mmCIF file of C-alpha atoms in Angstrom:
data_model
loop_
_atom_site.group_PDB
_atom_site.id
_atom_site.type_symbol
_atom_site.label_atom_id
_atom_site.label_comp_id
_atom_site.label_asym_id
_atom_site.label_seq_id
_atom_site.Cartn_x
_atom_site.Cartn_y
_atom_site.Cartn_z
ATOM 1 C CA MET A 540 0.000 0.000 0.000
ATOM 2 C CA ARG A 541 1.325 3.411 -0.977
ATOM 3 C CA LYS A 542 2.006 5.854 1.851
ATOM 4 C CA VAL A 543 0.344 9.251 1.451
ATOM 5 C CA ASP A 544 2.648 12.166 2.265
ATOM 6 C CA CYS A 545 0.264 14.827 3.573
ATOM 7 C CA SER A 546 3.019 17.443 3.637
ATOM 8 C CA GLN A 547 2.732 17.636 -0.156
ATOM 9 C CA ILE A 548 -1.017 18.377 -0.335
ATOM 10 C CA PRO A 549 -3.204 20.980 1.382
ATOM 11 C CA GLU A 550 -4.149 20.133 4.960
ATOM 12 C CA ARG A 551 -7.925 20.194 4.407
ATOM 13 C CA ARG A 552 -7.702 17.906 1.367
ATOM 14 C CA CYS A 553 -5.577 15.438 3.308
ATOM 15 C CA ALA A 554 -8.038 15.519 6.224
ATOM 16 C CA VAL A 555 -10.969 14.746 3.920
ATOM 17 C CA TYR A 556 -9.011 11.907 2.280
ATOM 18 C CA ASN A 557 -8.098 10.397 5.650
ATOM 19 C CA SER A 558 -11.639 10.710 6.979
ATOM 20 C CA ALA A 559 -12.956 8.890 3.897
ATOM 21 C CA LEU A 560 -10.552 6.002 4.553
ATOM 22 C CA GLN A 561 -11.536 5.872 8.221
ATOM 23 C CA THR A 562 -15.216 5.943 7.257
ATOM 24 C CA GLY A 563 -14.694 2.773 5.230
ATOM 25 C CA VAL A 564 -12.997 1.064 8.170
ATOM 26 C CA PHE A 565 -15.785 2.240 10.491
ATOM 27 C CA LEU A 566 -18.508 0.855 8.199
ATOM 28 C CA ILE A 567 -16.753 -2.506 7.932
ATOM 29 C CA ALA A 568 -16.453 -2.671 11.733
ATOM 30 C CA VAL A 569 -20.127 -1.779 12.258
ATOM 31 C CA ARG A 570 -21.219 -4.459 9.804
ATOM 32 C CA ALA A 571 -18.805 -7.008 11.283
ATOM 33 C CA ALA A 572 -20.470 -6.407 14.660
ATOM 34 C CA GLY A 573 -23.779 -7.512 13.100
ATOM 35 C CA PHE A 574 -25.378 -4.115 12.571
ATOM 36 C CA ALA A 575 -26.605 -2.458 9.427
ATOM 37 C CA ALA A 576 -25.021 0.866 8.497
ATOM 38 C CA GLY A 577 -26.421 3.487 6.157
ATOM 39 C CA PRO A 578 -23.987 6.279 5.308
ATOM 40 C CA MET A 579 -25.648 9.501 4.109
ATOM 41 C CA ALA A 580 -23.687 12.347 2.549
ATOM 42 C CA GLY A 581 -26.605 14.510 1.376
ATOM 43 C CA PHE A 582 -27.354 16.512 4.514
ATOM 44 C CA ASP A 583 -26.965 20.071 5.803
ATOM 45 C CA LYS A 584 -23.312 19.989 6.887
ATOM 46 C CA ALA A 585 -23.298 23.617 8.027
ATOM 47 C CA GLY A 586 -26.390 23.032 10.171
ATOM 48 C CA MET A 587 -24.961 19.836 11.613
ATOM 49 C CA ASP A 588 -21.661 21.527 12.430
ATOM 50 C CA GLU A 589 -23.438 24.472 14.082
ATOM 51 C CA GLU A 590 -25.677 22.210 16.161
ATOM 52 C CA PHE A 591 -23.084 19.710 17.359
ATOM 53 C CA PHE A 592 -19.614 21.191 16.827
ATOM 54 C CA ALA A 593 -20.031 24.934 17.445
ATOM 55 C CA GLY A 594 -16.922 26.448 18.989
ATOM 56 C CA THR A 595 -14.683 23.557 17.928
ATOM 57 C CA SER A 596 -12.507 22.820 14.924
ATOM 58 C CA TRP A 597 -14.507 19.641 14.208
ATOM 59 C CA ARG A 598 -16.495 19.347 10.965
ATOM 60 C CA SER A 599 -18.976 16.719 9.839
ATOM 61 C CA GLN A 600 -18.181 14.471 6.884
ATOM 62 C CA LEU A 601 -21.272 12.272 6.715
ATOM 63 C CA VAL A 602 -24.059 10.860 8.855
ATOM 64 C CA VAL A 603 -24.352 7.113 9.458
ATOM 65 C CA ASN A 604 -27.488 5.418 10.737
ATOM 66 C CA ILE A 605 -26.650 2.255 12.663
ATOM 67 C CA GLY A 606 -28.999 -0.450 13.892
ATOM 68 C CA HIS A 607 -30.785 -3.659 13.106
ATOM 69 C CA PRO A 608 -32.896 -3.685 9.934
ATOM 70 C CA GLY A 609 -36.651 -4.099 10.305
ATOM 71 C CA ALA A 610 -38.616 -7.074 9.104
ATOM 72 C CA ASP A 611 -38.099 -7.663 5.372
ATOM 73 C CA PRO A 612 -36.266 -4.377 4.672
ATOM 74 C CA TRP A 613 -34.851 -5.494 1.330
ATOM 75 C CA PHE A 614 -36.603 -4.862 -1.938
ATOM 76 C CA PRO A 615 -35.850 -5.840 -5.545
ATOM 77 C CA ARG A 616 -33.402 -3.768 -7.541
ATOM 78 C CA LEU A 617 -34.980 -0.705 -9.107
ATOM 79 C CA PRO A 618 -35.356 -0.655 -12.900
ATOM 80 C CA ARG A 619 -32.303 0.381 -14.924
ATOM 81 C CA VAL A 620 -32.034 2.047 -18.313
ATOM 82 C CA PRO A 621 -31.171 -0.595 -20.916
ATOM 83 C CA VAL A 622 -27.567 -0.468 -22.136
ATOM 84 C CA GLU A 623 -28.771 0.077 -25.694
ATOM 85 C CA ASP A 624 -30.509 3.308 -24.618
ATOM 86 C CA ALA A 625 -27.689 4.549 -22.406
ATOM 87 C CA LEU A 626 -24.653 3.961 -24.670
ATOM 88 C CA ALA A 627 -23.778 4.804 -28.217
ATOM 89 C CA TRP A 628 -20.788 2.834 -29.496
ATOM 90 C CA ALA A 629 -18.527 4.708 -31.873
#
């Protein structure tokens, strides 16, 4: 595995990169413990930071719901656009 030298890239970019790697490890650990995990990136980060991290240097990256799934939570895959409609081969 290649070592990332954070002295060569901006601090914020390195922090986001590292938090993404740690998020993956966290999700694997949650699922290995027998829980379901649902990461959500589409939320109001500024509002979240103001509510929970005001006055600190901490910033939110994503929200993860953790728990046991309800009865029969899985559903069939949603319909997809056929390849013939989505691609045009040159």
